[in-house]
């Protein structure tokens, strides 16, 4: 097998193309691959469709930086601060450029990814009935349940096949086999549906570490195109067992992104002036030490012996 | 007169809506604390679900900024995906769910997407998240709102999360075979649906507030529920449970 290890810069440059449909933040508020968000901004990627149920501030940053033309998701904002200021500016005023939204709820998005993953022509859902999401996103169709004799409307959502999905994981080997634990949102459906996967690994381990617990593998390594080793690649979001949430960072971003100039200054300070994620980590300095989880609460080992 | 904040009263009112043994989508902040109070008082067997893919018996031991934070993962009853926990909703296996919102109307429909409607949007709000799913598919919907006339409106500009839709049987005609608004808990009062249309009526008025004041802060002509009463004051047991969870006094002011 060949190693899939590569730099953040190379992975983003070669795997993510302008116009791609991109999953970032499949874990909802945890394990958001912000290092890739920042690198997309540095490389000036354009016309992305951002697919995520709840993308926290990552989607707001990409929208403000002009990298996105659409959002396919359920919620865009800043979980600590509330509204996403760049999202509002793009939707209400077309600043820095107009944005379209393909409205979903969390569950219907998970179902659309599941349909994409398993080659289903559509996924039937009972959610969205009665919701104006059916009006603002006419791709969702209401049909009578063909298997019922009673009136029984159901919503059909189209399968969603992302071009690339990016995931932060606690540990991976160089071949793309990875362990991810804690709640994982729509990670599994997004990974199985996506054409390509980039892993942002907090730690690189020997293959036998991953192989020792195959139940902690959410998707197969053969689907992974690149493994990027970046500690705290998910900062400021949390990663179970590794990093706490940097709530002050989210609040600071929320305050400073209230107006366009404040956002541009923020992005210059935190993204553009740091050439890579190592420089970003250095900028965080001792703050990162405070966010590192130092306690130990390991799970009991599971015995996989065969005789 | 015992000493408590408006937020603490809302938490305890919300806790009283959770029955023992129920499976409840608890959301964040105020409802998550309410879930903890319910477990320590009248509902020791309630189970909390989080749409990120978590089920918990005991509430998290440390402060949470989001439901995905590490304290909510540690010693959870189940760590899984959104599909698994929200699939239980679709299967009709979730008793109740809490959501908040920017606007709610007299039938309990909630808007968290587009103020002014999506065609003539004035303000873009973050969107549904899991709220539309919880509103459509939990057996009882519990809404938490700040009680202001621009928030409790005659008709929302956009239905993100369905309550009673147009009232009457419109919810079931839309294909939602169960569920609907059970209570709206505000900082002034509790509203509950009543009558053939299921319009929200004034069910109880919090201590320190009057029915007139509540009605003046409601964007439709709010009618009295036949069981209209004062919201009972928090009991010493409820306050002790709340203080055992809110050790830092986050909700005290």
Coordinates of C-alpha atoms in Angstrom, one line a residue:
Chain A
X1 CA 0.0 0.0 0.0
X2 CA 1.1 3.6 -0.6
X3 CA 1.1 6.2 2.0
X4 CA -1.6 8.9 1.7
X5 CA 0.1 11.3 3.9
X6 CA 0.4 14.8 2.5
X7 CA 0.5 18.4 3.5
X8 CA -2.6 20.5 4.2
X9 CA -1.6 22.8 1.3
X10 CA -1.2 19.9 -1.2
X11 CA -4.4 18.1 -0.1
X12 CA -6.5 21.3 -0.5
X13 CA -4.8 22.3 -3.8
X14 CA -5.1 18.9 -5.5
X15 CA -8.3 17.3 -4.1
X16 CA -10.7 20.2 -3.7
X17 CA -11.6 21.9 -7.0
X18 CA -13.5 25.2 -7.6
X19 CA -17.2 24.4 -7.8
X20 CA -17.0 21.3 -5.7
X21 CA -19.8 20.1 -3.4
X22 CA -17.9 19.9 -0.2
X23 CA -18.8 18.4 3.2
X24 CA -17.2 20.3 6.1
X25 CA -18.5 19.9 9.7
X26 CA -20.3 16.6 9.5
X27 CA -19.9 16.2 13.3
X28 CA -22.1 19.3 13.8
X29 CA -20.4 21.3 16.5
X30 CA -17.5 18.9 17.1
X31 CA -14.6 17.9 14.9
X32 CA -15.0 20.7 12.3
X33 CA -11.9 20.7 10.1
X34 CA -11.2 24.4 10.5
X35 CA -7.6 24.0 9.2
X36 CA -9.1 23.1 5.8
X37 CA -11.5 26.1 6.1
X38 CA -8.5 28.4 6.6
X39 CA -6.5 26.8 3.8
X40 CA -9.5 27.1 1.3
X41 CA -9.5 30.8 2.1
X42 CA -5.7 31.2 1.7
X43 CA -5.9 29.4 -1.7
X44 CA -8.9 31.5 -2.8
X45 CA -11.1 28.5 -3.8
X46 CA -14.3 29.6 -5.4
X47 CA -17.9 28.5 -6.1
X48 CA -18.1 25.8 -3.4
X49 CA -21.4 24.3 -2.3
X50 CA -21.0 23.8 1.4
X51 CA -22.9 20.7 2.6
X52 CA -23.4 20.5 6.4
X53 CA -26.2 20.1 8.9
X54 CA -24.7 22.6 11.3
X55 CA -21.4 24.0 10.2
X56 CA -20.9 26.4 13.1
X57 CA -18.6 29.4 12.1
X58 CA -16.8 27.5 9.4
X59 CA -19.4 28.1 6.7
X60 CA -19.8 31.7 7.8
X61 CA -16.0 32.3 7.3
X62 CA -16.0 30.6 3.8
X63 CA -19.1 32.7 2.8
X64 CA -17.4 35.9 4.0
X65 CA -14.2 35.1 2.1
X66 CA -16.2 34.6 -1.1
X67 CA -15.4 30.9 -1.4
X68 CA -19.0 29.7 -1.5
X69 CA -21.9 30.2 -3.9
X70 CA -24.4 27.9 -2.1
X71 CA -25.1 26.1 1.1
X72 CA -26.8 22.8 1.3
X73 CA -27.7 22.4 4.9
X74 CA -29.9 23.0 7.9
X75 CA -28.2 25.8 9.9
X76 CA -25.5 28.4 9.3
X77 CA -24.4 30.6 12.1
X78 CA -22.2 30.7 15.2
X79 CA -23.3 28.3 17.9
X80 CA -21.8 30.5 20.6
X81 CA -22.9 33.8 19.2
X82 CA -26.1 33.0 17.3
X83 CA -26.5 34.6 13.9
X84 CA -23.8 34.3 11.3
X85 CA -23.0 37.8 10.2
X86 CA -21.4 36.8 6.9
X87 CA -24.3 34.5 6.1
X88 CA -26.7 37.4 6.7
X89 CA -24.7 39.8 4.6
X90 CA -24.6 37.3 1.7
X91 CA -28.2 36.4 1.9
X92 CA -29.6 39.9 2.6
X93 CA -27.3 42.1 0.5
X94 CA -25.3 39.8 -1.7
X95 CA -22.0 40.8 0.1
X96 CA -19.3 39.7 -0.8
X97 CA -21.4 37.8 -3.4
X98 CA -24.9 36.3 -3.6
X99 CA -25.5 33.0 -2.0
X100 CA -28.2 30.4 -2.5
X101 CA -29.5 28.0 0.1
X102 CA -30.8 24.6 -0.5
X103 CA -32.8 24.2 2.7
X104 CA -32.8 21.0 4.7
X105 CA -33.3 20.0 8.3
X106 CA -30.6 17.9 10.0
X107 CA -32.5 14.7 9.6
X108 CA -33.5 15.2 6.0
X109 CA -29.9 16.0 5.2
X110 CA -28.7 12.9 6.9
X111 CA -31.3 10.9 4.9
X112 CA -30.2 12.6 1.6
X113 CA -26.5 11.6 2.3
X114 CA -27.7 8.1 3.2
X115 CA -29.4 7.9 -0.2
X116 CA -26.2 9.1 -1.8
X117 CA -24.1 6.5 0.1
X118 CA -26.2 3.5 -0.8
X119 CA -27.3 4.3 -4.3
X120 CA -30.9 4.9 -3.3
X121 CA -32.9 6.9 -6.0
X122 CA -34.4 8.9 -3.1
X123 CA -35.0 8.7 0.6
X124 CA -38.5 8.9 2.0
X125 CA -38.9 11.1 5.2
X126 CA -41.7 12.0 7.5
X127 CA -40.0 15.2 8.5
X128 CA -40.5 18.4 6.5
X129 CA -44.2 17.8 6.1
X130 CA -46.0 21.0 7.0
X131 CA -42.7 23.0 6.9
X132 CA -42.0 25.8 4.5
X133 CA -38.7 24.1 3.8
X134 CA -40.7 22.3 1.1
X135 CA -41.5 25.7 -0.5
X136 CA -38.0 27.3 -0.2
X137 CA -36.4 24.1 -1.5
X138 CA -38.6 22.7 -4.3
X139 CA -36.2 19.8 -4.9
X140 CA -38.0 18.0 -2.0
X141 CA -41.2 16.3 -3.3
X142 CA -44.3 15.2 -1.5
X143 CA -45.9 12.0 -2.7
X144 CA -48.5 9.6 -1.5
X145 CA -47.0 6.5 0.1
X146 CA -47.5 4.0 -2.6
X147 CA -47.6 1.1 -0.1
X148 CA -50.4 2.6 2.0
X149 CA -54.2 2.4 1.3
X150 CA -54.7 5.4 3.6
X151 CA -53.8 9.0 2.9
X152 CA -50.1 9.1 3.8
X153 CA -48.0 11.8 2.3
X154 CA -44.3 11.4 2.5
X155 CA -41.4 13.6 1.4
X156 CA -38.8 12.3 -1.0
X157 CA -35.4 13.9 -0.8
X158 CA -32.8 13.5 -3.6
X159 CA -29.6 11.6 -3.0
X160 CA -26.7 13.8 -2.1
X161 CA -23.3 12.8 -3.5
X162 CA -20.5 15.2 -2.3
X163 CA -17.4 15.6 -4.4
X164 CA -15.2 15.8 -1.3
X165 CA -15.8 15.3 2.4
X166 CA -13.3 16.5 5.0
X167 CA -13.3 15.0 8.5
X168 CA -11.3 15.7 11.7
X169 CA -10.4 12.5 13.4
X170 CA -8.5 11.7 16.6
X171 CA -6.1 9.3 14.9
X172 CA -5.3 7.7 11.6
X173 CA -2.7 5.6 10.0
X174 CA -0.8 6.7 6.8
X175 CA -3.2 4.6 4.6
X176 CA -6.4 6.4 5.6
X177 CA -7.7 4.0 8.3
X178 CA -9.0 6.1 11.1
X179 CA -10.6 6.0 14.6
X180 CA -13.2 8.6 15.4
X181 CA -15.1 8.5 18.7
X182 CA -17.7 10.6 20.5
X183 CA -20.9 11.6 18.7
X184 CA -20.4 11.8 15.0
X185 CA -23.4 13.6 13.4
X186 CA -23.7 12.7 9.7
X187 CA -20.0 11.6 9.4
X188 CA -20.7 8.1 8.4
X189 CA -23.4 8.9 5.7
X190 CA -21.2 11.7 4.3
X191 CA -18.1 9.6 4.1
X192 CA -19.9 6.7 2.4
X193 CA -21.6 9.1 0.0
X194 CA -18.6 11.3 -0.9
X195 CA -16.4 10.7 -4.0
X196 CA -13.2 11.7 -2.2
X197 CA -12.3 12.0 1.5
X198 CA -9.6 14.1 3.2
X199 CA -8.7 13.2 6.8
X200 CA -7.4 15.8 9.1
X201 CA -5.7 13.6 11.8
X202 CA -4.8 14.9 15.2
X203 CA -2.4 12.0 15.6
X204 CA -0.8 9.6 13.1
X205 CA -0.4 6.0 14.5
X206 CA 0.8 2.7 13.3
X207 CA -1.7 0.6 11.3
X208 CA -1.9 -2.0 14.1
X209 CA -3.4 0.6 16.5
X210 CA -6.4 1.2 14.1
X211 CA -6.7 -2.5 13.3
X212 CA -6.9 -3.3 17.1
X213 CA -10.4 -1.8 17.2
X214 CA -12.2 -2.1 13.8
X215 CA -15.5 -1.1 15.4
X216 CA -14.2 2.4 16.0
X217 CA -13.6 2.8 12.2
X218 CA -16.6 4.7 10.8
X219 CA -15.7 4.3 7.1
X220 CA -13.2 2.3 5.2
X221 CA -9.7 3.6 4.6
X222 CA -9.9 2.7 0.9
X223 CA -12.3 5.6 0.4
X224 CA -9.7 8.1 1.7
X225 CA -7.7 10.1 -0.8
X226 CA -5.4 12.0 1.6
X227 CA -4.3 12.0 5.3
X228 CA -3.1 15.3 6.7
X229 CA -1.5 15.4 10.0
X230 CA -2.4 18.6 11.8
X231 CA -2.7 18.7 15.6
X232 CA -5.6 21.0 16.6
X233 CA -6.8 21.0 13.0
X234 CA -10.3 21.4 14.3
X235 CA -9.6 24.4 16.6
X236 CA -11.7 26.2 17.8
X237 CA -14.2 23.3 17.7
X238 CA -13.8 20.5 20.2
X239 CA -12.5 16.9 19.6
X240 CA -13.5 14.3 22.1
X241 CA -10.6 13.2 24.3
X242 CA -8.2 15.7 22.6
X243 CA -9.4 19.3 22.6
X244 CA -12.0 21.4 24.4
X245 CA -14.1 24.0 22.6
X246 CA -12.5 27.5 22.5
X247 CA -15.7 29.3 23.2
X248 CA -13.9 32.7 23.5
X249 CA -12.6 32.3 20.0
X250 CA -16.1 31.8 18.6
X251 CA -17.4 34.8 20.6
X252 CA -14.5 37.0 19.5
X253 CA -15.2 36.0 15.8
X254 CA -18.9 36.8 16.4
X255 CA -18.1 40.3 17.7
X256 CA -15.5 41.1 15.1
X257 CA -17.4 39.8 12.1
X258 CA -20.4 42.1 12.8
X259 CA -19.3 44.4 10.0
X260 CA -17.4 43.6 6.8
X261 CA -14.3 45.5 7.7
X262 CA -14.1 43.8 11.1
X263 CA -14.4 40.4 9.4
X264 CA -11.6 41.3 6.8
X265 CA -9.4 42.4 9.7
X266 CA -10.1 39.1 11.5
X267 CA -9.3 37.0 8.5
X268 CA -6.1 38.9 7.9
X269 CA -5.0 38.4 11.5
X270 CA -6.0 34.7 11.9
X271 CA -5.9 33.2 8.4
X272 CA -4.0 35.2 5.8
X273 CA -1.1 36.2 7.9
X274 CA -0.5 32.6 9.0
X275 CA 1.1 30.7 6.0
X276 CA 0.0 27.3 7.4
X277 CA -1.5 25.6 10.4
X278 CA 1.8 25.4 12.2
X279 CA 1.9 29.2 12.2
X280 CA -1.7 29.3 13.3
X281 CA -0.9 27.0 16.2
X282 CA 2.1 29.2 17.1
X283 CA -0.2 32.2 17.2
X284 CA -2.5 30.5 19.6
X285 CA 0.5 29.7 21.8
X286 CA -0.3 28.9 25.4
X287 CA -4.0 29.2 24.7
X288 CA -3.8 25.8 23.0
X289 CA -2.2 24.3 26.1
X290 CA -5.3 25.4 28.1
X291 CA -7.6 23.8 25.6
X292 CA -5.7 20.4 25.4
X293 CA -7.6 17.7 27.3
X294 CA -5.1 16.3 29.9
X295 CA -7.4 13.9 31.8
X296 CA -7.6 10.2 31.0
X297 CA -10.8 8.3 30.9
X298 CA -10.1 5.4 28.6
X299 CA -12.7 2.9 27.5
X300 CA -12.4 -0.7 28.5
X301 CA -10.6 -2.7 25.8
X302 CA -12.7 -5.0 23.6
X303 CA -11.2 -8.5 23.0
X304 CA -10.9 -9.4 19.3
X305 CA -8.9 -12.6 19.8
X306 CA -9.9 -15.4 17.5
X307 CA -8.9 -18.3 19.6
Chain B
X1 CA -41.5 34.4 49.0
X2 CA -38.7 32.3 47.8
X3 CA -35.9 33.8 45.7
X4 CA -35.4 32.7 42.1
X5 CA -34.8 34.3 38.7
X6 CA -37.2 34.3 35.8
X7 CA -34.9 31.9 34.0
X8 CA -34.9 29.5 37.0
X9 CA -38.7 29.6 37.0
X10 CA -38.8 28.8 33.3
X11 CA -36.4 25.9 33.8
X12 CA -38.6 24.5 36.5
X13 CA -41.7 25.0 34.5
X14 CA -40.0 23.2 31.6
X15 CA -38.9 20.4 33.9
X16 CA -42.5 19.8 35.0
X17 CA -43.4 19.0 31.4
X18 CA -41.1 16.0 31.4
X19 CA -42.7 12.8 32.7
X20 CA -40.9 10.0 34.4
X21 CA -39.5 7.4 31.9
X22 CA -39.8 9.6 28.9
X23 CA -37.3 9.9 26.0
X24 CA -36.8 13.6 25.4
X25 CA -34.9 15.7 22.8
X26 CA -33.4 18.1 25.3
X27 CA -31.5 20.6 23.1
X28 CA -29.2 23.1 24.8
X29 CA -29.0 25.6 27.7
X30 CA -32.3 26.0 29.4
X31 CA -34.0 22.7 28.4
X32 CA -30.9 20.7 29.2
X33 CA -30.9 22.1 32.7
X34 CA -34.7 21.4 32.9
X35 CA -34.0 17.8 32.0
X36 CA -31.5 17.6 34.8
X37 CA -34.0 19.1 37.3
X38 CA -36.7 16.6 36.1
X39 CA -34.4 13.7 36.7
X40 CA -33.5 14.8 40.2
X41 CA -37.1 15.4 41.1
X42 CA -40.1 13.6 39.6
X43 CA -38.6 11.9 36.5
X44 CA -35.5 9.9 37.6
X45 CA -35.9 7.5 34.6
X46 CA -36.1 10.2 31.8
X47 CA -33.6 9.8 29.0
X48 CA -32.1 12.8 27.1
X49 CA -31.4 12.7 23.4
X50 CA -29.1 15.1 21.4
X51 CA -29.3 15.4 17.6
X52 CA -25.5 15.2 17.3
X53 CA -25.8 11.6 18.2
X54 CA -25.9 11.3 22.0
X55 CA -28.2 9.7 24.6
X56 CA -27.7 10.5 28.3
X57 CA -29.1 9.4 31.6
X58 CA -27.3 11.9 33.8
X59 CA -26.8 15.4 32.5
X60 CA -23.1 16.3 31.8
X61 CA -21.0 17.1 34.8
X62 CA -19.4 20.2 33.4
X63 CA -20.5 23.4 31.6
X64 CA -21.6 22.8 28.0
X65 CA -21.4 25.5 25.3
X66 CA -22.7 23.1 22.7
X67 CA -24.2 19.6 22.8
X68 CA -21.1 18.2 21.1
X69 CA -18.7 19.4 23.9
X70 CA -16.5 16.7 25.6
X71 CA -18.4 16.7 28.9
X72 CA -21.5 15.6 27.0
X73 CA -19.6 12.7 25.5
X74 CA -18.1 11.4 28.7
X75 CA -20.2 8.7 30.3
X76 CA -23.0 9.1 27.8
X77 CA -25.5 6.3 27.5
X78 CA -24.9 6.2 23.7
X79 CA -22.6 8.0 21.3
X80 CA -23.7 7.6 17.7
X81 CA -24.8 9.6 14.7
X82 CA -27.6 12.0 13.9
X83 CA -29.4 9.3 11.8
X84 CA -29.7 7.0 14.7
X85 CA -31.2 9.4 17.2
X86 CA -33.4 11.3 14.7
X87 CA -34.4 7.9 13.2
X88 CA -36.0 7.2 16.6
X89 CA -38.0 10.4 16.2
X90 CA -39.3 9.3 12.8
X91 CA -40.2 5.9 14.3
X92 CA -42.4 7.6 16.8
X93 CA -40.2 6.6 19.7
X94 CA -39.5 10.0 21.2
X95 CA -42.0 11.4 23.7
X96 CA -41.2 15.1 23.7
X97 CA -38.8 17.6 22.3
X98 CA -37.7 21.1 23.3
X99 CA -37.0 23.9 20.7
X100 CA -36.7 27.6 20.8
X101 CA -37.3 30.2 18.1
X102 CA -37.4 33.7 16.9
X103 CA -41.1 33.8 16.1
X104 CA -44.0 31.6 17.1
X105 CA -47.7 32.0 16.0
X106 CA -51.0 31.3 17.6
X107 CA -51.0 27.7 16.3
X108 CA -47.4 27.1 17.6
X109 CA -45.6 27.2 14.2
X110 CA -42.1 28.4 14.7
X111 CA -39.8 30.4 12.4
X112 CA -36.0 30.2 12.7
X113 CA -35.2 30.7 9.0
X114 CA -36.5 33.9 7.3
X115 CA -38.0 36.9 9.1
X116 CA -40.5 38.3 6.5
X117 CA -40.8 35.0 4.6
X118 CA -38.2 33.6 2.2
X119 CA -39.4 35.6 -0.9
X120 CA -39.3 38.9 0.9
X121 CA -36.7 38.2 3.6
X122 CA -35.9 41.0 6.0
X123 CA -33.5 39.0 8.2
X124 CA -31.8 35.6 7.5
X125 CA -31.8 33.5 10.6
X126 CA -29.6 30.4 10.9
X127 CA -32.3 27.9 9.9
X128 CA -33.8 24.7 11.2
X129 CA -30.9 22.6 12.5
X130 CA -32.9 19.7 13.9
X131 CA -35.9 21.9 15.0
X132 CA -38.1 21.1 12.1
X133 CA -37.5 17.4 12.7
X134 CA -38.2 17.6 16.4
X135 CA -41.4 19.6 15.8
X136 CA -42.7 17.3 13.1
X137 CA -41.9 14.0 14.7
X138 CA -41.8 14.1 18.5
X139 CA -45.0 13.2 20.3
X140 CA -45.2 16.5 22.2
X141 CA -43.4 19.7 21.3
X142 CA -42.3 22.1 24.0
X143 CA -41.3 25.6 22.9
X144 CA -39.2 28.0 24.9
X145 CA -39.6 31.7 23.9
X146 CA -39.1 35.2 25.1
X147 CA -42.6 36.8 25.4
X148 CA -42.6 39.9 23.2
X149 CA -45.3 41.0 20.6
X150 CA -42.9 40.7 17.7
X151 CA -42.0 37.1 18.7
X152 CA -45.5 35.8 19.5
X153 CA -47.2 36.7 16.3
X154 CA -50.6 36.1 14.6
X155 CA -48.9 34.2 11.7
X156 CA -45.2 33.5 11.2
X157 CA -43.6 34.6 7.9
X158 CA -42.1 31.2 7.4
X159 CA -42.9 27.8 9.0
X160 CA -39.6 26.2 9.8
X161 CA -41.0 23.9 12.5
X162 CA -44.6 22.9 12.2
X163 CA -47.0 23.3 15.2
X164 CA -50.7 23.1 14.5
X165 CA -50.2 24.7 11.0
X166 CA -53.5 26.4 10.2
X167 CA -55.2 24.8 13.2
X168 CA -57.9 22.1 13.4
X169 CA -56.9 19.0 11.5
X170 CA -54.5 20.7 9.2
X171 CA -51.5 19.1 10.9
X172 CA -52.7 15.6 10.4
X173 CA -53.9 16.4 6.8
X174 CA -50.3 17.5 6.1
X175 CA -49.3 13.9 7.0
X176 CA -48.1 14.5 10.5
X177 CA -49.9 11.6 12.2
X178 CA -48.8 12.5 15.7
X179 CA -47.3 15.3 17.8
X180 CA -47.9 19.0 17.9
X181 CA -47.4 21.8 20.4
X182 CA -48.0 20.8 24.0
X183 CA -46.8 23.9 25.8
X184 CA -45.1 27.2 25.1
X185 CA -43.0 28.3 28.1
X186 CA -42.1 32.0 28.0
X187 CA -40.6 34.4 30.5
X188 CA -44.0 35.7 31.4
X189 CA -46.4 32.7 31.1
X190 CA -47.2 29.3 29.8
X191 CA -49.5 28.9 26.8
X192 CA -51.2 25.6 25.8
X193 CA -53.4 24.7 22.9
X194 CA -57.1 24.5 23.5
X195 CA -60.4 24.2 21.6
X196 CA -61.2 22.6 18.2
X197 CA -58.6 24.8 16.4
X198 CA -55.9 24.1 18.9
X199 CA -55.1 27.8 19.2
X200 CA -52.6 28.7 22.0
X201 CA -54.4 29.9 25.1
X202 CA -53.1 31.5 28.3
X203 CA -52.7 28.6 30.6
X204 CA -50.7 30.0 33.5
X205 CA -49.2 33.4 34.4
X206 CA -45.8 33.5 36.2
X207 CA -45.6 35.1 39.7
X208 CA -45.0 38.8 39.3
X209 CA -46.8 39.1 36.0
X210 CA -50.5 39.7 35.2
X211 CA -52.8 38.3 32.5
X212 CA -53.3 41.8 31.1
X213 CA -49.5 42.3 30.7
X214 CA -49.1 38.9 29.1
X215 CA -51.8 39.7 26.6
X216 CA -50.4 43.1 25.8
X217 CA -47.1 41.3 24.9
X218 CA -48.8 38.8 22.6
X219 CA -49.3 39.6 18.9
X220 CA -52.7 38.0 18.7
X221 CA -55.8 38.3 20.8
X222 CA -54.8 35.8 23.5
X223 CA -57.7 33.9 25.0
X224 CA -57.9 32.4 28.5
X225 CA -57.5 28.6 28.8
X226 CA -60.4 27.2 30.9
X227 CA -57.8 26.0 33.5
X228 CA -56.0 29.4 33.7
X229 CA -54.0 29.6 36.9
X230 CA -50.9 31.1 38.4
X231 CA -47.7 29.2 37.5
X232 CA -46.9 27.5 40.8
X233 CA -43.8 28.8 42.5
X234 CA -40.7 26.6 42.5
X235 CA -40.7 24.2 45.5
X236 CA -37.7 24.0 47.8
X237 CA -37.0 20.5 46.3
X238 CA -37.0 21.8 42.7
X239 CA -34.8 24.7 43.7
X240 CA -32.4 22.4 45.5
X241 CA -32.2 20.2 42.4
X242 CA -31.6 23.2 40.1
X243 CA -28.8 24.5 42.4
X244 CA -27.3 21.0 42.5
X245 CA -27.0 21.2 38.6
X246 CA -26.3 24.9 38.2
X247 CA -23.5 25.0 40.7
X248 CA -22.0 28.1 39.2
X249 CA -25.2 30.1 39.4
X250 CA -25.4 30.6 35.6
X251 CA -29.2 30.9 35.7
X252 CA -29.5 32.8 39.0
X253 CA -29.4 36.3 37.5

